[in-house]
Amino acid sequence: MPIPADHFTSFRYCDKCTSNACSTDACIVTPAGTGVPNTDFLIYVRVQDTASCKSSNTMAYASTCQHDQYDRPTFGMVNFCPQKLNTSDSAFDRQVSTALHELTHALGFSSRFFPLMRKEDGSPRTPRDEQGNPPIFNAGTCPNRQEIHYYVEPSNTTIKYSTERDHVVAKLVTPRVRAFVRDHFNCSTLEGAEIESQDSGCLGSHWEERLFEPELMTPVDSYHNVFSALTLAFFADSGWYRVNASMSEVMHYGRSKGCSFATEKCIDPVTQAPIAADHFCTSSTDFQGCSVDATSRAVCSLNTKSQAIPTEYQYFPGNPRKGGTNTFADYCPLVVGNTAGDCSLSANLLQLGETNVNAFGETYCPTCKCTQTSLRSDDSAQFWTVSSPRQSGCYAMRCFSNANASMFVQLTIPRSWTQDTVSLNCTGKGEKLSVPGFSGHITLIC
């Protein structure tokens, strides 16, 4: 559908002459439209199969088409690829998340707008020339060694480059963004938040996947995306928006993991140990765990490529093709949740054969969480042999405080044949609890 004519100001349209010196009779001047009153930002949404939809990973894309005299985006477009849309209930949340991701790009979360950001007083963060433009380069080499043909460079008070983990990284170093990452990782020396290093061009338009995997504005759709205070910090630092921080979601990924998590390689190339065992893994066959936010049982996203991984992302000596499936995450093997392990989906409960035997004593519900377990129902032993290697499960949990203000977690375990439940209190991380009617134990990991 074309944009309504009323949305346009007057403009001169020349279809027979492309020079500024066109004669009047070669051009048409359109009348000015009425515009859209009381509107700060106008978004046009369409569903059309375009050339950009040919990529198997593209469900939608967005762009910003216009900005005002202070560089704030005023007009954007989001296109959804019709063949990628799915009307099933299970796909709804993911598609809403994709829509939010693209809308956030249209609002200005893009490398194109990093050089245009403003300070709180309205002055440009990146100095301008006499025409009001930031520095523009038409040829050269970017800090990340990519050749450029056109590049608008942000100031070093907006973007700083450094070499970390054997490759060049760019960091957004504006005040609120810097404050967020220092608090989030519990690392007071961080200069800013890394921008994705494997986006195309000189500078990426996403947060670094390796450090912020579930964040809404990383390049890869996560199992459980989070609209965190990091992205809100960018908008607050842009100079164009006031943000409501209370609307952000908690990002558990990387929380309080320290400076080493934020700056060093995910797998130590000498010891082969993950820098954080609940985030990264080294075996896809015997790994059983939980997603970092405990909303799902998890797997290890590790495989062997058809060709060697770039040297700076090789973590397994003697096997240059072994690495994580998510290339944007610096090929780090991530601990990832998935739909089959989603603790909120009741259909994921395993019952033996045509019985009601709950083999692992699990519960799947909107508030249920994942934890480590070796529980096996005694009921199942009467008729079945449970050989599953499962080492994690989903359970009903609630947090309480006692009279001494000490916190504890109450777990409720259903028992099949007796048709009742057992309630247990866990008072400390890593405590192993035995459950009557089950062999093994359950361990609280969060």
PDB file of C-alpha atoms in Angstrom, residues 144-419:
ATOM      1  CA  ASN A 144      37.917  -3.923  12.227  1.00  0.00           C
ATOM      2  CA  ARG A 145      39.956  -4.140   8.988  1.00  0.00           C
ATOM      3  CA  GLN A 146      36.961  -3.922   6.678  1.00  0.00           C
ATOM      4  CA  GLU A 147      37.357  -1.738   3.613  1.00  0.00           C
ATOM      5  CA  ILE A 148      34.999   1.228   3.511  1.00  0.00           C
ATOM      6  CA  HIS A 149      33.409   3.150   0.692  1.00  0.00           C
ATOM      7  CA  TYR A 150      31.231   5.347   2.900  1.00  0.00           C
ATOM      8  CA  TYR A 151      31.398   5.661   6.670  1.00  0.00           C
ATOM      9  CA  VAL A 152      30.091   8.237   9.138  1.00  0.00           C
ATOM     10  CA  GLU A 153      32.373   8.051  12.171  1.00  0.00           C
ATOM     11  CA  PRO A 154      31.131   8.550  15.751  1.00  0.00           C
ATOM     12  CA  SER A 155      33.356  10.431  18.198  1.00  0.00           C
ATOM     13  CA  ASN A 156      35.437   8.528  20.746  1.00  0.00           C
ATOM     14  CA  THR A 157      33.048   9.750  23.443  1.00  0.00           C
ATOM     15  CA  THR A 158      30.395   7.614  21.729  1.00  0.00           C
ATOM     16  CA  ILE A 159      32.309   4.642  20.288  1.00  0.00           C
ATOM     17  CA  LYS A 160      35.744   3.365  21.354  1.00  0.00           C
ATOM     18  CA  TYR A 161      37.730   0.590  19.699  1.00  0.00           C
ATOM     19  CA  SER A 162      40.105  -1.827  21.398  1.00  0.00           C
ATOM     20  CA  THR A 163      41.568  -5.286  20.872  1.00  0.00           C
ATOM     21  CA  GLU A 164      40.140  -7.978  23.136  1.00  0.00           C
ATOM     22  CA  ARG A 165      39.968 -11.759  22.788  1.00  0.00           C
ATOM     23  CA  ASP A 166      42.313 -11.492  19.771  1.00  0.00           C
ATOM     24  CA  HIS A 167      40.036  -9.300  17.668  1.00  0.00           C
ATOM     25  CA  VAL A 168      38.955  -5.666  17.410  1.00  0.00           C
ATOM     26  CA  VAL A 169      35.842  -4.728  19.366  1.00  0.00           C
ATOM     27  CA  ALA A 170      33.777  -1.545  19.387  1.00  0.00           C
ATOM     28  CA  LYS A 171      32.111  -0.314  22.570  1.00  0.00           C
ATOM     29  CA  LEU A 172      29.327   2.193  23.066  1.00  0.00           C
ATOM     30  CA  VAL A 173      30.755   4.311  25.894  1.00  0.00           C
ATOM     31  CA  THR A 174      27.960   6.782  26.626  1.00  0.00           C
ATOM     32  CA  PRO A 175      27.273   7.447  30.342  1.00  0.00           C
ATOM     33  CA  ARG A 176      24.149   5.378  31.031  1.00  0.00           C
ATOM     34  CA  VAL A 177      25.299   2.480  28.885  1.00  0.00           C
ATOM     35  CA  ARG A 178      28.652   2.419  30.703  1.00  0.00           C
ATOM     36  CA  ALA A 179      26.897   2.523  34.079  1.00  0.00           C
ATOM     37  CA  PHE A 180      24.656  -0.386  33.100  1.00  0.00           C
ATOM     38  CA  VAL A 181      27.445  -2.760  32.040  1.00  0.00           C
ATOM     39  CA  ARG A 182      29.571  -1.941  35.079  1.00  0.00           C
ATOM     40  CA  ASP A 183      26.670  -2.751  37.378  1.00  0.00           C
ATOM     41  CA  HIS A 184      25.416  -5.723  35.371  1.00  0.00           C
ATOM     42  CA  PHE A 185      28.735  -7.559  35.153  1.00  0.00           C
ATOM     43  CA  ASN A 186      29.994  -6.212  38.508  1.00  0.00           C
ATOM     44  CA  CYS A 187      33.087  -4.804  36.824  1.00  0.00           C
ATOM     45  CA  SER A 188      33.995  -1.179  37.541  1.00  0.00           C
ATOM     46  CA  THR A 189      36.647  -0.946  34.807  1.00  0.00           C
ATOM     47  CA  LEU A 190      34.438  -1.602  31.777  1.00  0.00           C
ATOM     48  CA  GLU A 191      34.394   1.335  29.376  1.00  0.00           C
ATOM     49  CA  GLY A 192      31.104   0.481  27.717  1.00  0.00           C
ATOM     50  CA  ALA A 193      28.906  -2.125  26.035  1.00  0.00           C
ATOM     51  CA  GLU A 194      30.325  -4.087  23.121  1.00  0.00           C
ATOM     52  CA  ILE A 195      28.715  -3.772  19.707  1.00  0.00           C
ATOM     53  CA  GLU A 196      28.382  -6.966  17.641  1.00  0.00           C
ATOM     54  CA  SER A 197      31.702  -7.564  15.891  1.00  0.00           C
ATOM     55  CA  GLN A 198      30.357  -9.839  13.155  1.00  0.00           C
ATOM     56  CA  ASP A 199      27.716  -7.523  11.744  1.00  0.00           C
ATOM     57  CA  SER A 200      28.583  -6.253   8.285  1.00  0.00           C
ATOM     58  CA  GLY A 201      30.316  -2.908   7.788  1.00  0.00           C
ATOM     59  CA  CYS A 202      32.589  -0.867  10.024  1.00  0.00           C
ATOM     60  CA  LEU A 203      30.255  -0.853  12.987  1.00  0.00           C
ATOM     61  CA  GLY A 204      27.461  -3.223  13.958  1.00  0.00           C
ATOM     62  CA  SER A 205      23.858  -2.351  14.737  1.00  0.00           C
ATOM     63  CA  HIS A 206      23.359  -4.882  17.553  1.00  0.00           C
ATOM     64  CA  TRP A 207      24.706  -5.629  21.018  1.00  0.00           C
ATOM     65  CA  GLU A 208      27.458  -8.259  21.102  1.00  0.00           C
ATOM     66  CA  GLU A 209      25.877 -11.730  21.081  1.00  0.00           C
ATOM     67  CA  ARG A 210      28.719 -13.275  23.121  1.00  0.00           C
ATOM     68  CA  LEU A 211      28.048 -10.924  26.063  1.00  0.00           C
ATOM     69  CA  PHE A 212      24.312 -10.220  25.860  1.00  0.00           C
ATOM     70  CA  GLU A 213      22.877 -13.341  24.183  1.00  0.00           C
ATOM     71  CA  PRO A 214      19.166 -13.035  25.208  1.00  0.00           C
ATOM     72  CA  GLU A 215      18.966  -9.232  24.894  1.00  0.00           C
ATOM     73  CA  LEU A 216      16.314  -8.105  22.416  1.00  0.00           C
ATOM     74  CA  MET A 217      18.853  -6.168  20.335  1.00  0.00           C
ATOM     75  CA  THR A 218      21.433  -8.882  19.750  1.00  0.00           C
ATOM     76  CA  PRO A 219      21.562 -10.190  16.155  1.00  0.00           C
ATOM     77  CA  VAL A 220      20.173 -13.687  16.791  1.00  0.00           C
ATOM     78  CA  ASP A 221      16.682 -14.451  18.039  1.00  0.00           C
ATOM     79  CA  SER A 222      17.019 -16.107  21.451  1.00  0.00           C
ATOM     80  CA  TYR A 223      14.827 -18.777  23.013  1.00  0.00           C
ATOM     81  CA  HIS A 224      13.693 -16.154  25.546  1.00  0.00           C
ATOM     82  CA  ASN A 225      14.411 -12.579  24.486  1.00  0.00           C
ATOM     83  CA  VAL A 226      14.729  -9.840  27.106  1.00  0.00           C
ATOM     84  CA  PHE A 227      14.097  -6.126  26.632  1.00  0.00           C
ATOM     85  CA  SER A 228      16.679  -5.042  29.179  1.00  0.00           C
ATOM     86  CA  ALA A 229      17.734  -1.747  30.729  1.00  0.00           C
ATOM     87  CA  LEU A 230      20.787  -1.818  28.436  1.00  0.00           C
ATOM     88  CA  THR A 231      18.738  -0.921  25.361  1.00  0.00           C
ATOM     89  CA  LEU A 232      16.795   1.652  27.372  1.00  0.00           C
ATOM     90  CA  ALA A 233      20.156   3.147  28.412  1.00  0.00           C
ATOM     91  CA  PHE A 234      21.042   3.607  24.740  1.00  0.00           C
ATOM     92  CA  PHE A 235      17.796   5.476  24.094  1.00  0.00           C
ATOM     93  CA  ALA A 236      18.292   7.648  27.186  1.00  0.00           C
ATOM     94  CA  ASP A 237      21.830   8.491  26.025  1.00  0.00           C
ATOM     95  CA  SER A 238      20.682   9.250  22.478  1.00  0.00           C
ATOM     96  CA  GLY A 239      19.323  12.626  23.574  1.00  0.00           C
ATOM     97  CA  TRP A 240      16.019  11.988  21.785  1.00  0.00           C
ATOM     98  CA  TYR A 241      13.980  10.036  24.306  1.00  0.00           C
ATOM     99  CA  ARG A 242      12.918   9.844  27.934  1.00  0.00           C
ATOM    100  CA  VAL A 243      12.728   6.245  29.082  1.00  0.00           C
ATOM    101  CA  ASN A 244      10.694   4.440  31.718  1.00  0.00           C
ATOM    102  CA  ALA A 245      13.272   2.147  33.319  1.00  0.00           C
ATOM    103  CA  SER A 246      10.582   0.256  35.235  1.00  0.00           C
ATOM    104  CA  MET A 247       9.425  -1.287  31.949  1.00  0.00           C
ATOM    105  CA  SER A 248      12.722  -3.107  31.379  1.00  0.00           C
ATOM    106  CA  GLU A 249      13.082  -6.849  31.944  1.00  0.00           C
ATOM    107  CA  VAL A 250      15.746  -8.527  34.074  1.00  0.00           C
ATOM    108  CA  MET A 251      18.636 -10.017  32.101  1.00  0.00           C
ATOM    109  CA  HIS A 252      20.159 -12.922  34.030  1.00  0.00           C
ATOM    110  CA  TYR A 253      22.747 -13.666  31.363  1.00  0.00           C
ATOM    111  CA  GLY A 254      26.172 -12.467  32.546  1.00  0.00           C
ATOM    112  CA  ARG A 255      24.752 -10.976  35.732  1.00  0.00           C
ATOM    113  CA  SER A 256      27.516 -10.403  38.340  1.00  0.00           C
ATOM    114  CA  LYS A 257      29.929 -12.651  36.416  1.00  0.00           C
ATOM    115  CA  GLY A 258      32.805 -10.190  36.761  1.00  0.00           C
ATOM    116  CA  CYS A 259      35.365  -8.581  34.488  1.00  0.00           C
ATOM    117  CA  SER A 260      36.753 -11.857  33.151  1.00  0.00           C
ATOM    118  CA  PHE A 261      33.360 -12.870  31.753  1.00  0.00           C
ATOM    119  CA  ALA A 262      33.077  -9.537  29.947  1.00  0.00           C
ATOM    120  CA  THR A 263      36.606  -9.399  28.541  1.00  0.00           C
ATOM    121  CA  GLU A 264      38.135 -12.875  28.236  1.00  0.00           C
ATOM    122  CA  LYS A 265      37.437 -15.849  25.974  1.00  0.00           C
ATOM    123  CA  CYS A 266      34.470 -18.058  26.841  1.00  0.00           C
ATOM    124  CA  ILE A 267      36.576 -21.241  26.856  1.00  0.00           C
ATOM    125  CA  ASP A 268      40.110 -21.216  28.236  1.00  0.00           C
ATOM    126  CA  PRO A 269      42.212 -22.494  25.302  1.00  0.00           C
ATOM    127  CA  VAL A 270      44.719 -24.102  27.694  1.00  0.00           C
ATOM    128  CA  THR A 271      42.556 -25.707  30.401  1.00  0.00           C
ATOM    129  CA  GLN A 272      39.464 -26.171  28.188  1.00  0.00           C
ATOM    130  CA  ALA A 273      37.357 -24.920  31.097  1.00  0.00           C
ATOM    131  CA  PRO A 274      34.364 -22.628  30.426  1.00  0.00           C
ATOM    132  CA  ILE A 275      34.740 -19.196  31.979  1.00  0.00           C
ATOM    133  CA  ALA A 276      31.213 -19.684  33.354  1.00  0.00           C
ATOM    134  CA  ALA A 277      29.972 -23.282  33.378  1.00  0.00           C
ATOM    135  CA  ASP A 278      26.311 -22.253  33.541  1.00  0.00           C
ATOM    136  CA  HIS A 279      26.706 -20.150  30.362  1.00  0.00           C
ATOM    137  CA  PHE A 280      29.195 -22.097  28.225  1.00  0.00           C
ATOM    138  CA  CYS A 281      29.874 -25.796  27.716  1.00  0.00           C
ATOM    139  CA  THR A 282      32.387 -28.155  26.127  1.00  0.00           C
ATOM    140  CA  SER A 283      30.367 -31.297  25.349  1.00  0.00           C
ATOM    141  CA  SER A 284      27.126 -31.606  23.413  1.00  0.00           C
ATOM    142  CA  THR A 285      26.594 -35.290  24.241  1.00  0.00           C
ATOM    143  CA  ASP A 286      26.723 -35.563  28.034  1.00  0.00           C
ATOM    144  CA  PHE A 287      25.625 -32.034  28.948  1.00  0.00           C
ATOM    145  CA  GLN A 288      22.376 -31.599  30.850  1.00  0.00           C
ATOM    146  CA  GLY A 289      21.548 -28.299  32.476  1.00  0.00           C
ATOM    147  CA  CYS A 290      19.236 -25.322  32.681  1.00  0.00           C
ATOM    148  CA  SER A 291      19.025 -22.087  30.771  1.00  0.00           C
ATOM    149  CA  VAL A 292      20.690 -19.180  32.543  1.00  0.00           C
ATOM    150  CA  ASP A 293      17.305 -17.723  33.517  1.00  0.00           C
ATOM    151  CA  ALA A 294      16.093 -21.171  34.719  1.00  0.00           C
ATOM    152  CA  THR A 295      12.989 -21.072  32.511  1.00  0.00           C
ATOM    153  CA  SER A 296      13.968 -24.137  30.491  1.00  0.00           C
ATOM    154  CA  ARG A 297      15.993 -27.303  30.433  1.00  0.00           C
ATOM    155  CA  ALA A 298      19.003 -26.647  28.243  1.00  0.00           C
ATOM    156  CA  VAL A 299      21.397 -28.220  25.783  1.00  0.00           C
ATOM    157  CA  CYS A 300      24.957 -27.449  24.704  1.00  0.00           C
ATOM    158  CA  SER A 301      25.054 -25.716  21.306  1.00  0.00           C
ATOM    159  CA  LEU A 302      28.314 -27.282  20.142  1.00  0.00           C
ATOM    160  CA  ASN A 303      29.096 -28.902  16.800  1.00  0.00           C
ATOM    161  CA  THR A 304      31.826 -29.507  14.239  1.00  0.00           C
ATOM    162  CA  LYS A 305      31.905 -27.253  11.180  1.00  0.00           C
ATOM    163  CA  SER A 306      32.689 -28.277   7.623  1.00  0.00           C
ATOM    164  CA  GLN A 307      35.718 -25.985   7.623  1.00  0.00           C
ATOM    165  CA  ALA A 308      38.055 -24.340  10.114  1.00  0.00           C
ATOM    166  CA  ILE A 309      36.687 -21.629  12.390  1.00  0.00           C
ATOM    167  CA  PRO A 310      38.553 -18.275  12.280  1.00  0.00           C
ATOM    168  CA  THR A 311      41.670 -18.556  14.418  1.00  0.00           C
ATOM    169  CA  GLU A 312      40.608 -16.005  17.041  1.00  0.00           C
ATOM    170  CA  TYR A 313      37.481 -18.079  17.764  1.00  0.00           C
ATOM    171  CA  GLN A 314      39.134 -21.493  18.070  1.00  0.00           C
ATOM    172  CA  TYR A 315      38.833 -22.860  21.628  1.00  0.00           C
ATOM    173  CA  PHE A 316      39.676 -26.545  21.157  1.00  0.00           C
ATOM    174  CA  PRO A 317      43.352 -27.189  20.291  1.00  0.00           C
ATOM    175  CA  GLY A 318      43.734 -29.857  17.659  1.00  0.00           C
ATOM    176  CA  ASN A 319      40.196 -29.388  16.384  1.00  0.00           C
ATOM    177  CA  PRO A 320      39.904 -26.066  14.508  1.00  0.00           C
ATOM    178  CA  ARG A 321      36.422 -26.951  13.224  1.00  0.00           C
ATOM    179  CA  LYS A 322      34.849 -27.461  16.657  1.00  0.00           C
ATOM    180  CA  GLY A 323      32.813 -24.597  18.109  1.00  0.00           C
ATOM    181  CA  GLY A 324      29.440 -23.168  18.990  1.00  0.00           C
ATOM    182  CA  THR A 325      26.562 -23.206  16.534  1.00  0.00           C
ATOM    183  CA  ASN A 326      25.938 -19.479  17.041  1.00  0.00           C
ATOM    184  CA  THR A 327      28.641 -17.783  14.966  1.00  0.00           C
ATOM    185  CA  PHE A 328      27.650 -14.293  16.176  1.00  0.00           C
ATOM    186  CA  ALA A 329      28.523 -15.379  19.739  1.00  0.00           C
ATOM    187  CA  ASP A 330      32.192 -15.660  18.696  1.00  0.00           C
ATOM    188  CA  TYR A 331      31.542 -19.372  18.091  1.00  0.00           C
ATOM    189  CA  CYS A 332      31.189 -19.885  21.854  1.00  0.00           C
ATOM    190  CA  PRO A 333      29.276 -23.084  22.737  1.00  0.00           C
ATOM    191  CA  LEU A 334      26.303 -21.667  24.619  1.00  0.00           C
ATOM    192  CA  VAL A 335      24.031 -23.296  27.177  1.00  0.00           C
ATOM    193  CA  VAL A 336      20.670 -22.668  25.514  1.00  0.00           C
ATOM    194  CA  GLY A 337      17.057 -23.294  26.425  1.00  0.00           C
ATOM    195  CA  ASN A 338      14.576 -24.636  23.915  1.00  0.00           C
ATOM    196  CA  THR A 339      10.873 -25.229  23.396  1.00  0.00           C
ATOM    197  CA  ALA A 340      11.140 -28.947  24.203  1.00  0.00           C
ATOM    198  CA  GLY A 341      12.489 -28.047  27.645  1.00  0.00           C
ATOM    199  CA  ASP A 342      10.320 -24.991  28.332  1.00  0.00           C
ATOM    200  CA  CYS A 343       9.192 -25.179  31.966  1.00  0.00           C
ATOM    201  CA  SER A 344       5.995 -23.262  31.206  1.00  0.00           C
ATOM    202  CA  LEU A 345       4.636 -25.820  28.700  1.00  0.00           C
ATOM    203  CA  SER A 346       2.634 -28.608  30.343  1.00  0.00           C
ATOM    204  CA  ALA A 347       3.024 -30.758  27.218  1.00  0.00           C
ATOM    205  CA  ASN A 348       6.713 -31.223  28.105  1.00  0.00           C
ATOM    206  CA  LEU A 349       5.913 -33.389  31.148  1.00  0.00           C
ATOM    207  CA  LEU A 350       7.240 -36.910  30.609  1.00  0.00           C
ATOM    208  CA  GLN A 351       4.855 -39.671  31.671  1.00  0.00           C
ATOM    209  CA  LEU A 352       5.731 -43.311  31.157  1.00  0.00           C
ATOM    210  CA  GLY A 353       3.786 -45.160  28.499  1.00  0.00           C
ATOM    211  CA  GLU A 354       0.024 -44.951  28.939  1.00  0.00           C
ATOM    212  CA  THR A 355       0.314 -44.353  32.673  1.00  0.00           C
ATOM    213  CA  ASN A 356       0.285 -41.317  34.911  1.00  0.00           C
ATOM    214  CA  VAL A 357       3.748 -42.101  36.288  1.00  0.00           C
ATOM    215  CA  ASN A 358       5.698 -38.839  36.587  1.00  0.00           C
ATOM    216  CA  ALA A 359       9.171 -40.300  36.117  1.00  0.00           C
ATOM    217  CA  PHE A 360      11.141 -37.295  37.395  1.00  0.00           C
ATOM    218  CA  GLY A 361       8.608 -35.739  39.787  1.00  0.00           C
ATOM    219  CA  GLU A 362       8.360 -32.675  37.584  1.00  0.00           C
ATOM    220  CA  THR A 363       5.799 -29.898  37.198  1.00  0.00           C
ATOM    221  CA  TYR A 364       5.460 -27.623  34.176  1.00  0.00           C
ATOM    222  CA  CYS A 365       3.683 -24.334  34.796  1.00  0.00           C
ATOM    223  CA  PRO A 366       4.057 -20.592  33.993  1.00  0.00           C
ATOM    224  CA  THR A 367       6.068 -20.008  37.186  1.00  0.00           C
ATOM    225  CA  CYS A 368       7.984 -23.298  37.286  1.00  0.00           C
ATOM    226  CA  LYS A 369      11.781 -23.240  37.145  1.00  0.00           C
ATOM    227  CA  CYS A 370      14.542 -25.575  36.048  1.00  0.00           C
ATOM    228  CA  THR A 371      17.125 -27.069  38.382  1.00  0.00           C
ATOM    229  CA  GLN A 372      19.504 -30.028  38.620  1.00  0.00           C
ATOM    230  CA  THR A 373      17.978 -33.376  39.470  1.00  0.00           C
ATOM    231  CA  SER A 374      18.681 -37.095  39.527  1.00  0.00           C
ATOM    232  CA  LEU A 375      15.201 -37.961  40.838  1.00  0.00           C
ATOM    233  CA  ARG A 376      13.634 -41.175  39.535  1.00  0.00           C
ATOM    234  CA  SER A 377      10.179 -42.193  40.712  1.00  0.00           C
ATOM    235  CA  ASP A 378       9.989 -45.434  42.736  1.00  0.00           C
ATOM    236  CA  ASP A 379       6.633 -45.983  41.021  1.00  0.00           C
ATOM    237  CA  SER A 380       8.345 -46.327  37.673  1.00  0.00           C
ATOM    238  CA  ALA A 381      10.620 -49.073  38.990  1.00  0.00           C
ATOM    239  CA  GLN A 382       7.608 -51.407  39.384  1.00  0.00           C
ATOM    240  CA  PHE A 383       6.975 -51.546  35.646  1.00  0.00           C
ATOM    241  CA  TRP A 384       9.645 -49.557  33.821  1.00  0.00           C
ATOM    242  CA  THR A 385      13.372 -49.018  33.673  1.00  0.00           C
ATOM    243  CA  VAL A 386      14.134 -45.312  33.242  1.00  0.00           C
ATOM    244  CA  SER A 387      17.443 -45.069  31.415  1.00  0.00           C
ATOM    245  CA  SER A 388      17.160 -41.384  30.478  1.00  0.00           C
ATOM    246  CA  PRO A 389      20.396 -39.421  31.071  1.00  0.00           C
ATOM    247  CA  ARG A 390      18.344 -36.409  32.183  1.00  0.00           C
ATOM    248  CA  GLN A 391      20.144 -34.348  34.820  1.00  0.00           C
ATOM    249  CA  SER A 392      17.771 -31.378  34.916  1.00  0.00           C
ATOM    250  CA  GLY A 393      14.050 -30.899  35.329  1.00  0.00           C
ATOM    251  CA  CYS A 394      11.265 -28.378  35.883  1.00  0.00           C
ATOM    252  CA  TYR A 395       9.659 -27.921  39.286  1.00  0.00           C
ATOM    253  CA  ALA A 396       7.135 -25.771  41.111  1.00  0.00           C
ATOM    254  CA  MET A 397       9.074 -23.386  43.356  1.00  0.00           C
ATOM    255  CA  ARG A 398       8.161 -20.499  45.622  1.00  0.00           C
ATOM    256  CA  CYS A 399      10.372 -18.172  47.649  1.00  0.00           C
ATOM    257  CA  PHE A 400       9.586 -17.402  51.295  1.00  0.00           C
ATOM    258  CA  SER A 401      11.191 -15.689  54.265  1.00  0.00           C
ATOM    259  CA  ASN A 402      10.875 -17.018  57.801  1.00  0.00           C
ATOM    260  CA  ALA A 403      10.596 -15.152  61.095  1.00  0.00           C
ATOM    261  CA  ASN A 404      14.338 -14.491  61.044  1.00  0.00           C
ATOM    262  CA  ALA A 405      14.059 -12.909  57.577  1.00  0.00           C
ATOM    263  CA  SER A 406      16.044 -15.796  56.114  1.00  0.00           C
ATOM    264  CA  MET A 407      15.054 -16.764  52.602  1.00  0.00           C
ATOM    265  CA  PHE A 408      14.222 -20.293  51.532  1.00  0.00           C
ATOM    266  CA  VAL A 409      12.731 -21.950  48.473  1.00  0.00           C
ATOM    267  CA  GLN A 410       9.826 -24.354  48.767  1.00  0.00           C
ATOM    268  CA  LEU A 411       9.642 -27.078  46.124  1.00  0.00           C
ATOM    269  CA  THR A 412       6.496 -29.121  45.557  1.00  0.00           C
ATOM    270  CA  ILE A 413       7.025 -32.602  44.095  1.00  0.00           C
ATOM    271  CA  PRO A 414       4.013 -34.631  42.849  1.00  0.00           C
ATOM    272  CA  ARG A 415       3.933 -38.396  43.438  1.00  0.00           C
ATOM    273  CA  SER A 416       2.054 -40.490  40.897  1.00  0.00           C
ATOM    274  CA  TRP A 417       0.573 -43.601  42.499  1.00  0.00           C
ATOM    275  CA  THR A 418      -0.117 -42.032  45.883  1.00  0.00           C
ATOM    276  CA  GLN A 419      -1.715 -39.035  44.159  1.00  0.00           C
TER     277      GLN A 419
END
